[in-house]
XYZ file of C-alpha atoms in Angstrom:
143
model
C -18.532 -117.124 71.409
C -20.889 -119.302 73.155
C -23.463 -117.565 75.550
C -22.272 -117.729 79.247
C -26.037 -117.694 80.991
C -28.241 -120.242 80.213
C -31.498 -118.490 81.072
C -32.342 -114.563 82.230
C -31.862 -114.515 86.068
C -35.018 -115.189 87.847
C -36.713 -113.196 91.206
C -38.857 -114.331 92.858
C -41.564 -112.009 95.018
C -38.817 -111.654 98.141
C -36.260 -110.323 95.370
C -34.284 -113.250 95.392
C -32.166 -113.207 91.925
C -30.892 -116.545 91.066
C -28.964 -117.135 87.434
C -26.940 -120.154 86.137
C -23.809 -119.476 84.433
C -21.716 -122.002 82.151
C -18.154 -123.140 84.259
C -15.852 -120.254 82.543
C -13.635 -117.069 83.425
C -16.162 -114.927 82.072
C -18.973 -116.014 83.844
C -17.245 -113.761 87.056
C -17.552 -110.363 85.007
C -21.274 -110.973 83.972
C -21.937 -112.253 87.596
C -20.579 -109.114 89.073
C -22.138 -106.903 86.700
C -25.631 -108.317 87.482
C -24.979 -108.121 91.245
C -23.680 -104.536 90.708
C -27.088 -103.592 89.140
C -29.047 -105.797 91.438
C -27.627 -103.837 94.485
C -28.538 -101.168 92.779
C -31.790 -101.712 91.924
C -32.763 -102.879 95.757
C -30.926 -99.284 97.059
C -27.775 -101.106 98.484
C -25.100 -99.321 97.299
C -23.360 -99.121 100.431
C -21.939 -102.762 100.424
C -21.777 -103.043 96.717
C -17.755 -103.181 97.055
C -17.626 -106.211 99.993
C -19.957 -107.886 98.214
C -18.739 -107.720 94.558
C -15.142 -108.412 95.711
C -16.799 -111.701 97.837
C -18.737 -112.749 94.778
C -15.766 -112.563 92.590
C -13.942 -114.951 94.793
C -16.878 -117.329 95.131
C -17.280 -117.555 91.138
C -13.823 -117.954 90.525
C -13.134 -120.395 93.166
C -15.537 -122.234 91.586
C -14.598 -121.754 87.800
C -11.157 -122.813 88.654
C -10.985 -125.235 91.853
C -14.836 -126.890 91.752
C -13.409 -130.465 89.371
C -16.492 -131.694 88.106
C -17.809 -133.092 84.485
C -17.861 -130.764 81.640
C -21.514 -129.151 80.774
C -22.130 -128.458 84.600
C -23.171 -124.862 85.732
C -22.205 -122.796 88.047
C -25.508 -121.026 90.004
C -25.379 -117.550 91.862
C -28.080 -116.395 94.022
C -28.637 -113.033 96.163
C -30.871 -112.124 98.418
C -31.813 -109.297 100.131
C -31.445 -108.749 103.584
C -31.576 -106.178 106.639
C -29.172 -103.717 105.648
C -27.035 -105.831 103.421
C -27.330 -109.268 101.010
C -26.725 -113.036 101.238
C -24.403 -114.232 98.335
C -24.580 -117.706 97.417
C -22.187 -119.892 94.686
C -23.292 -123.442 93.907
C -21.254 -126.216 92.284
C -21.597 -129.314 91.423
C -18.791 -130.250 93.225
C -18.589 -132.036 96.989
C -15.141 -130.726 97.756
C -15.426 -128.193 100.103
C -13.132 -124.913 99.390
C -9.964 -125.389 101.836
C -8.758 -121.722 103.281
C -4.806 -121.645 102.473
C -1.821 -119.553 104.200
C -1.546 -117.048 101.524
C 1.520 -116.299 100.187
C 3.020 -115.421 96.802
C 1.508 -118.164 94.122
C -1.808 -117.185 95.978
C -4.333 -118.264 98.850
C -5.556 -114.911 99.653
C -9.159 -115.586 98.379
C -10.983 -117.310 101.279
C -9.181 -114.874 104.044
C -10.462 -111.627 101.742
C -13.988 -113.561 101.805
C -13.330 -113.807 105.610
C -12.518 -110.218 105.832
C -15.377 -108.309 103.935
C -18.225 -110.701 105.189
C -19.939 -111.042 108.692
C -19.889 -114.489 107.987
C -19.512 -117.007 105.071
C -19.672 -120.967 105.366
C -20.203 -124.372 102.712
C -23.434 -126.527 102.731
C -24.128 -129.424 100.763
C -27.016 -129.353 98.303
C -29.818 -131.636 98.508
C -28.447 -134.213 94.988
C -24.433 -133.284 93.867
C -22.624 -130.516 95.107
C -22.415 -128.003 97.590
C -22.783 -124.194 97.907
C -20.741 -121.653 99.452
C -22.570 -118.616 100.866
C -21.646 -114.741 102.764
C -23.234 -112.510 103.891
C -22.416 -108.957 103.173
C -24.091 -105.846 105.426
C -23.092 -102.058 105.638
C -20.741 -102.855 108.351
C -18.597 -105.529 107.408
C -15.916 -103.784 105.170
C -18.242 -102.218 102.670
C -16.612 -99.046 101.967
C-alpha cells in the first residue's frame, strides 16, 4: 500500500501543524488521528469532537468533490487559537464547495460544518486552488 503522507507534519514555533496527504479515503483517518493527538498535545481536549467531525468533512469533501489532476495533494493545517483551533483543507481545486439541501443521497456535510464551527469560509490560494477553513472553540458544539 502506498504511503498516504508525503512528509512528517511540520510546526512551526506558534504550533502551527501543517501535513500533505495523497488525494485518498484514507488520508481522513490519518488526518483525524493526527489532529486528535495534536489537540491533545496543545491541552484542547474540550473541542476535540467539533473539530474532528469538521475536519472529517473538510478532507473528504475534498478527497471526493475537489476534480483535479492525479498526483495532487491534499494539505491540512491547524492552528492554535484562544480557547479553540483554526482548521484549514487545501486543494488544488478552484471550485468552491456548494452547501446542498440535505436529504437522503446526502448534503449534510457543509450544514454539520456550519453547525459545530463559529465560523468556516473558502479562500483562494495564492497559484491553483483554494482552501476551506473553521474555526472550532469550546463553545461552538464541542461536547
Amino acid at each position: 500500500m502506498p504511503e498516504l503522507t508525503k512528509r512528517q507534519p511540520t510546526s512551526t514555533q506558534n504550533q502551527e501543524v501543517v501535513s500533505r496527504w495523497r488525494r485518498h479515503r484514507r488520508c481522513v483517518a490519518l488526518a483525524r488521528a493526527q489532529l486528535r493527538k495534536t489537540l491533545a498535545d496543545w491541552g484542547m481536549a474540550e473541542v476535540e469532537f467539533a473539530a474532528v467531525a469538521v475536519l472529517s468533512e473538510l478532507v473528504a469533501n475534498a478527497v471526493v468533490h475537489a476534480r483535479v489532476p492525479p498526483g495532487r495533494e491534499i494539505r491540512t493545517r491547524f492552528v492554535p487559537l484562544d480557547g479553540g483551533v483554526r482548521i484549514e483543507v487545501h486543494d488544488a481545486s478552484d471550485e468552491p464547495p456548494v452547501p446542498r439541501v440535505p436529504d437522503q443521497s446526502g448534503g449534510y456535510g457543509l450544514t454539520l460544518v456550519s453547525g459545530l464551527s463559529d465560523r468556516w469560509g473558502v479562500e483562494k490560494r495564492r497559484g491553483v486552488g483554494k482552501y476551506v477553513w473553521a474555526v472550532v472553540t469550546a463553545g461552538t458544539g464541542a461536547e
